[in-house]
Structure formats: C-alpha cells, structure tokens
PDB file of C-alpha atoms in Angstrom:
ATOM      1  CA  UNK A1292     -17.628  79.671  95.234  1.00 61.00           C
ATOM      2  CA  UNK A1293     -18.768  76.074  94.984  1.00 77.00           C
ATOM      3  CA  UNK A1294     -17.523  73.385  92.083  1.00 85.00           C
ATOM      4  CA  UNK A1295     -20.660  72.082  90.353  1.00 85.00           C
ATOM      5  CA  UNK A1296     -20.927  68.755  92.372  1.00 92.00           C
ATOM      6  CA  UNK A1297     -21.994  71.133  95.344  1.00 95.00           C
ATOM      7  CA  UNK A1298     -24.404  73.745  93.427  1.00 95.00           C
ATOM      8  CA  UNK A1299     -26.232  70.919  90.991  1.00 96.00           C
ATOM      9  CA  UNK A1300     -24.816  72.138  87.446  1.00 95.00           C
ATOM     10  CA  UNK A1301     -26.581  75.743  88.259  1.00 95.00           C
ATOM     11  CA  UNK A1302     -25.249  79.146  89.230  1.00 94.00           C
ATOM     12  CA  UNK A1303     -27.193  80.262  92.303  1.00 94.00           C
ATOM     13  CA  UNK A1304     -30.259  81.552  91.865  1.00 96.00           C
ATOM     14  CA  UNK A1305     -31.305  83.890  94.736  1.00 95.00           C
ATOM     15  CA  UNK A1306     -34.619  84.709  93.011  1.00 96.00           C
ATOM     16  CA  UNK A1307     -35.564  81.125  92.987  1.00 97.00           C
ATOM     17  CA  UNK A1308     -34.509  80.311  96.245  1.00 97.00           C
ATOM     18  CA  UNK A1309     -36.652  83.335  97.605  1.00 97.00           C
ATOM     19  CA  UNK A1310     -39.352  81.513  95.752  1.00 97.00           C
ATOM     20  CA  UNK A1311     -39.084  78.296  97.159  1.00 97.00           C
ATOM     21  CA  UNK A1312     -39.361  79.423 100.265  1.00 96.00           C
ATOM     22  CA  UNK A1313     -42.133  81.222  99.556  1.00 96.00           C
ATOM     23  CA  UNK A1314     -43.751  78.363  98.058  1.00 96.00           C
ATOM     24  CA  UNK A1315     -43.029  76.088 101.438  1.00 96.00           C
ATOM     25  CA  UNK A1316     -44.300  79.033 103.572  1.00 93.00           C
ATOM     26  CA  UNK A1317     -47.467  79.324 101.910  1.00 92.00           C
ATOM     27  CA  UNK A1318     -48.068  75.453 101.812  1.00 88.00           C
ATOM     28  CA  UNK A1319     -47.352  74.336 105.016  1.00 80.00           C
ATOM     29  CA  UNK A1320     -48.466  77.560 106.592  1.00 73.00           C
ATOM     30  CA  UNK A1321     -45.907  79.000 107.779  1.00 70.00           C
ATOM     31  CA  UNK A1322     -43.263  76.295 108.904  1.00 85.00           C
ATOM     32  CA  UNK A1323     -40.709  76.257 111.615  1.00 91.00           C
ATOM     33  CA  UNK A1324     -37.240  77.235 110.004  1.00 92.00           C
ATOM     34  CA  UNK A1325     -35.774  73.768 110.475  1.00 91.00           C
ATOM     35  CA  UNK A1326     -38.385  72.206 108.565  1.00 93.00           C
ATOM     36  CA  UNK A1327     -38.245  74.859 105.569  1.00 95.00           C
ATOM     37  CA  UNK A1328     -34.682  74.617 105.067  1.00 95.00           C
ATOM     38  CA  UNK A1329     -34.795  70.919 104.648  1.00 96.00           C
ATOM     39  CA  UNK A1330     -37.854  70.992 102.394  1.00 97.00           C
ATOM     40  CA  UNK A1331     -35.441  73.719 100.377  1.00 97.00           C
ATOM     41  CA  UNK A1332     -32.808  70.727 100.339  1.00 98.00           C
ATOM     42  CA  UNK A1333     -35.219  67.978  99.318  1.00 98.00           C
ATOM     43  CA  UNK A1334     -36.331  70.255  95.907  1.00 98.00           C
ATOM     44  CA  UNK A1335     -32.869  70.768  95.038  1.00 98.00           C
ATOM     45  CA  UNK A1336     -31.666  67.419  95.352  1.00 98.00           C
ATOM     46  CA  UNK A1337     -35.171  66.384  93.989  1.00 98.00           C
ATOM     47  CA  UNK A1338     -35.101  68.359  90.846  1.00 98.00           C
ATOM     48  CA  UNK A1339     -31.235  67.357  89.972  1.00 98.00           C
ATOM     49  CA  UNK A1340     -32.277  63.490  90.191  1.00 97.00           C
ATOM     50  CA  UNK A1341     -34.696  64.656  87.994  1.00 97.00           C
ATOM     51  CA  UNK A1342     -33.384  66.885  85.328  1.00 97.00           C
ATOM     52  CA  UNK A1343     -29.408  66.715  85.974  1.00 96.00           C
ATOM     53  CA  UNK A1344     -29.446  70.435  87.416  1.00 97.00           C
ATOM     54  CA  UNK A1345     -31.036  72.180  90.634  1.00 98.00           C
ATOM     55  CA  UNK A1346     -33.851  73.799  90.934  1.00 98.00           C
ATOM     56  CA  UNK A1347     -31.644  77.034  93.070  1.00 98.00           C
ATOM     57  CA  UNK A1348     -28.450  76.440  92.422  1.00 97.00           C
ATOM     58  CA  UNK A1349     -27.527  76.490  96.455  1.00 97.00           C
ATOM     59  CA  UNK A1350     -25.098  74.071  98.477  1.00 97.00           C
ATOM     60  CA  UNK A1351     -26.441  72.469 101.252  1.00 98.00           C
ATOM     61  CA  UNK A1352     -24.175  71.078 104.821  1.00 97.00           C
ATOM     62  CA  UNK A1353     -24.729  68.513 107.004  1.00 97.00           C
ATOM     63  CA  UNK A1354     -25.615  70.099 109.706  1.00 96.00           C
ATOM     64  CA  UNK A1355     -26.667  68.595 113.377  1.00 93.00           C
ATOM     65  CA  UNK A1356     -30.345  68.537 112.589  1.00 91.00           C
ATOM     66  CA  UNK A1357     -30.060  67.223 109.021  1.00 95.00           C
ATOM     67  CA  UNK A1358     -28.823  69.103 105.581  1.00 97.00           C
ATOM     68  CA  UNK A1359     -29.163  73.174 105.482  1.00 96.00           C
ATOM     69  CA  UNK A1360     -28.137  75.762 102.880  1.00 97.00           C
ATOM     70  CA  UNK A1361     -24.592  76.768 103.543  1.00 95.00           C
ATOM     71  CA  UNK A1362     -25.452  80.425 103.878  1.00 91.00           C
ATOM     72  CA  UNK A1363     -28.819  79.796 105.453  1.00 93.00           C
ATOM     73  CA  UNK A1364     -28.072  82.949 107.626  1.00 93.00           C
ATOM     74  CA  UNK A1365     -27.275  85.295 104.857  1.00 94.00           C
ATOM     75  CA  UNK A1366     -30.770  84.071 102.928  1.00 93.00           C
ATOM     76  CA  UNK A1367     -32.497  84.379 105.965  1.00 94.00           C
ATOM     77  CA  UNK A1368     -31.522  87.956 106.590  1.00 96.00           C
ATOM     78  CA  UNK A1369     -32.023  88.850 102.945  1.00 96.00           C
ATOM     79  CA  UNK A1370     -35.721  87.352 102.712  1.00 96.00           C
ATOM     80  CA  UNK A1371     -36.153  89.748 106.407  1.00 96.00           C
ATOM     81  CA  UNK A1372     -34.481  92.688 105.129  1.00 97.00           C
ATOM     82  CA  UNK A1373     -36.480  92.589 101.468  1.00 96.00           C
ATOM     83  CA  UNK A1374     -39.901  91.748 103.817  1.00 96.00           C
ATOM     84  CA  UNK A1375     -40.534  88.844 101.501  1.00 96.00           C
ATOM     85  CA  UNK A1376     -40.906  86.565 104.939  1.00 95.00           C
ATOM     86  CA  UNK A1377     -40.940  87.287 108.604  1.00 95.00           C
ATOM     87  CA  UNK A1378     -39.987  85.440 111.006  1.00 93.00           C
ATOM     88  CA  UNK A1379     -42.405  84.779 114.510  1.00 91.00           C
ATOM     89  CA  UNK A1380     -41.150  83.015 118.090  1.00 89.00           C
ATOM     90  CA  UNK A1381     -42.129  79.503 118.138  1.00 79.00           C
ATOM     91  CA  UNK A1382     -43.638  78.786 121.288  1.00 76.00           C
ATOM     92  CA  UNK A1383     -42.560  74.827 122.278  1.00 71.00           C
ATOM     93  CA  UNK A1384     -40.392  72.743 123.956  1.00 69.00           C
ATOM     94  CA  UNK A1385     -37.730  73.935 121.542  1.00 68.00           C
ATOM     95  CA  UNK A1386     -36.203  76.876 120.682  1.00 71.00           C
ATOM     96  CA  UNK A1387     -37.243  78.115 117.155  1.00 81.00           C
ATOM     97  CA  UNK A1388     -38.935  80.420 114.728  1.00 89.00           C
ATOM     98  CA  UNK A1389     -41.716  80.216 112.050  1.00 91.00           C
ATOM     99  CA  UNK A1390     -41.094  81.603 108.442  1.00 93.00           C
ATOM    100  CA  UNK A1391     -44.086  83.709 107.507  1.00 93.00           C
ATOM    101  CA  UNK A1392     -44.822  84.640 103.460  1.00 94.00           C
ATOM    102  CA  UNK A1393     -45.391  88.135 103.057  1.00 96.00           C
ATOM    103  CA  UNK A1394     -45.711  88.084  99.587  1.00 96.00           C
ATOM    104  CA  UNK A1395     -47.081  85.049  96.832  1.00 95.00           C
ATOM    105  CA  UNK A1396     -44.419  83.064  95.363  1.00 95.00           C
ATOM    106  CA  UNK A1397     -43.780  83.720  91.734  1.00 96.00           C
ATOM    107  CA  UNK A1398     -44.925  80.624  90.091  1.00 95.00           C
ATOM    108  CA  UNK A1399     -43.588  82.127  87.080  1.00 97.00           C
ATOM    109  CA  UNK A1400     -39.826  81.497  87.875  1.00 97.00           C
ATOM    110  CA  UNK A1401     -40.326  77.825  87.838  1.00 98.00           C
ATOM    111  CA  UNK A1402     -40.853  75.287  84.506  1.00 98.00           C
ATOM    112  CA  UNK A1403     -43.408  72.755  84.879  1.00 98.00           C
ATOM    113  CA  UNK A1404     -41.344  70.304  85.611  1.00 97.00           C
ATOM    114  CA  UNK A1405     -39.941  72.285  88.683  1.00 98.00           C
ATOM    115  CA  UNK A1406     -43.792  73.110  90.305  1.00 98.00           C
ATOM    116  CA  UNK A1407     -44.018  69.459  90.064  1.00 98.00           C
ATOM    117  CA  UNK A1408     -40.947  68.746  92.128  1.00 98.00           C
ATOM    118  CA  UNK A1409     -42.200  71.396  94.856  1.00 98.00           C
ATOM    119  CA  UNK A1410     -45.971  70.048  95.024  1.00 97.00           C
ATOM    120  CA  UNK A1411     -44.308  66.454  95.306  1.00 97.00           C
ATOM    121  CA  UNK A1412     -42.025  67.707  98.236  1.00 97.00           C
ATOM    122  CA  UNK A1413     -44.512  69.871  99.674  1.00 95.00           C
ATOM    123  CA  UNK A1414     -47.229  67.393  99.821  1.00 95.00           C
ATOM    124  CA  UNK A1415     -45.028  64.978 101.011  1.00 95.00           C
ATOM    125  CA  UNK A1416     -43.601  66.582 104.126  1.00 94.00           C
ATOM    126  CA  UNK A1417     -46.832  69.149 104.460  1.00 91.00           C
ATOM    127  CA  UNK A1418     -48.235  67.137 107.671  1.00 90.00           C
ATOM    128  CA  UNK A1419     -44.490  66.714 108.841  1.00 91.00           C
ATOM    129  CA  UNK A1420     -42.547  68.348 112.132  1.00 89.00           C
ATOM    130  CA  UNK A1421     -39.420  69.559 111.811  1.00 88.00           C
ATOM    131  CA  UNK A1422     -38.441  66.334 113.462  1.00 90.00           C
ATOM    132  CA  UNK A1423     -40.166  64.222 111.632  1.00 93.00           C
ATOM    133  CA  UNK A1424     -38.028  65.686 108.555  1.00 93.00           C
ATOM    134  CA  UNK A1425     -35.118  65.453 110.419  1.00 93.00           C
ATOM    135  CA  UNK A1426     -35.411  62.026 110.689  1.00 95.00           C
ATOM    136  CA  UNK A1427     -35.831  61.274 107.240  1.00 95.00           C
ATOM    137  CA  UNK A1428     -32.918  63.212 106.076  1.00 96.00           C
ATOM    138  CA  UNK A1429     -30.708  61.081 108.389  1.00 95.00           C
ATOM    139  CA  UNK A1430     -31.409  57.747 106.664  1.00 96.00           C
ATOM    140  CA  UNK A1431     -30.623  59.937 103.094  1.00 97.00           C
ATOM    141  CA  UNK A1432     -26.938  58.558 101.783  1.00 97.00           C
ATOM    142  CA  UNK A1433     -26.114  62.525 101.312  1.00 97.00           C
ATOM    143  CA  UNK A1434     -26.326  63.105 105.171  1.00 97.00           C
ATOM    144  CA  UNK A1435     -25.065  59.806 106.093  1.00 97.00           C
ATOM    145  CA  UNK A1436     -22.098  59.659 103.884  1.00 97.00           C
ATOM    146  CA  UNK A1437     -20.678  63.456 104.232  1.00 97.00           C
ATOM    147  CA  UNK A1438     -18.884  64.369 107.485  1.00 97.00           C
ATOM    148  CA  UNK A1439     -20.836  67.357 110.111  1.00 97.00           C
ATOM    149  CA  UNK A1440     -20.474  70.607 108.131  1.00 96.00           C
ATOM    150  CA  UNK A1441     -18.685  69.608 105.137  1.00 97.00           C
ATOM    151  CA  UNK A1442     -20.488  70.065 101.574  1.00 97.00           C
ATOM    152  CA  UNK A1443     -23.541  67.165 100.704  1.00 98.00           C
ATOM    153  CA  UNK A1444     -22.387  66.415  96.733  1.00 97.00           C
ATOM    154  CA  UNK A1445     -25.567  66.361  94.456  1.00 98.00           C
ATOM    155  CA  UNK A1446     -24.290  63.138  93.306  1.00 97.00           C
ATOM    156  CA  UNK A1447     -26.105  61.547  96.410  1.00 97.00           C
ATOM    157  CA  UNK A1448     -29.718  62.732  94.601  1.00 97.00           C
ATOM    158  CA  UNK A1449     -29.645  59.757  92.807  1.00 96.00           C
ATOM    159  CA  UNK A1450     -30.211  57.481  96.368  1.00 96.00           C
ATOM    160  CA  UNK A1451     -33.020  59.663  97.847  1.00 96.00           C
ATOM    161  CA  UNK A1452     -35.500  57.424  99.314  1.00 91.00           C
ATOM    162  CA  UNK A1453     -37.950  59.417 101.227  1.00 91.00           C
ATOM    163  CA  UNK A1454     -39.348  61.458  98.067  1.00 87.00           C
ATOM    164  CA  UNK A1455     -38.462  60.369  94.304  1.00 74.00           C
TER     165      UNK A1455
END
C-alpha cells in the first residue's frame, strides 16, 4: 500500500483505470503498450495538478523508458483475463505489443472535469510514438528527479511541462 504522495489523495480505482485505458485505446487506435501506459501517467498527474486528487488513484515508477504504473503487469493481465483489451504483436524494429479495446470506455465513471483531462492528453500525444512520449516524460521533473524504479511523488504534477 502506497502513502498518498504516491496514489494522488485517491484510493485506487481499478474501474477507472480500466477506463482510461480504454479511452487511450479507442483514441489513438490501438497504441503500443509503452505509449498507453505513459498517456495513463500523464492523466493522473494531469488531473491532480488540476483538482488536488488523481484521476485512478495508481502509483507510477520510473522506469527505463519513462514513468509506468507500478503493477502495470497485474493491470495488464486483469484487462486480458476480463477481455476488456487484447493485446496484438507489434511488428517493428522493437519488440512490443498493441493494446486493443474490446469494449467502449464508460464515459460515465469520469466528471467533466476528468473527460477534459483525457481529451487534453489524448489529443496531445494522439499523433505521438511511443518514443516520442518517451522523450517528453524524460524532461518531466517527476522522472528526472526520482531514482530508476523508485515511486514518482504526485507532488512533481505541479512542474509538468509537456501538457498543462
């Protein structure tokens, strides 16, 4: 269990999360992984500059390729197992998988002020590689400023510069 610094001021929120993702899939049809798990990070950490509290209530790492949910393997199986995605071989000069939506996102979860902060991030990053996003989230304090696998604090929301 995570200290509120870590989770934004919310208890996790697997519906939402689910959601999100759903939300990303569906927008950017059907995104590499990478890409959708930092567009997952940029709505939380969006939202709490926002409002004071994220949008799923998940704790992100600094991870090689830029800031991931901590559990990204246990979501990733759930949204599998419950067929709300599935997941397709990306064929490249890198290893990876796209997320496919096999169901709509439930708009309904979200407050207006929360579809707002996943159009912004979503039209932002919708022409964007997984690299190009990678990139970005590098020059973010959070990524910069927290050590390779530790906890990014929400505190660093305040300092995004590549959505706001």
């Amino acid at each position: 269990k995570h200290g509120p610094l870590y989770v934004g001021n919310r208890v996790f929120d697997i519906d939402k999360l689910a959601n999100m993702v759903l939300f990303f899939a569906s927008k950017t049809q059907g995104p590499v992984k990478s890409k959708l798990l930092k567009l997952l990070w940029y709505a939380d950490f969006l939202c709490y500059k926002r409002q004071g509290v994220s949008m799923s209530g998940t704790a992100y790492v600094r991870n090689y390729y830029g800031p991931i949910p901590s559990h990204h393997e246990t979501l990733m199986a759930y949204l599998l197992e419950a067929e709300i995605v599935e997941m397709r071989p990306y064929e490249g000069p890198y290893e990876g998988e796209y997320v496919i939506p096999l169901v709509e996102s439930d708009k309904d979860l979200f407050s207006e002020e929360e579809l707002a902060v996943l159009e912004t991030v979503g039209d932002k990053f919708k022409d964007s590689t997984a690299r190009d996003l990678s990139n970005c989230t590098h020059a973010e304090d959070g990524y910069r400023e927290t050590n390779m696998k530790q906890l990014i604090a929400y505190s660093y929301a305040e300092s995004l510069r590549t959505v706001c």
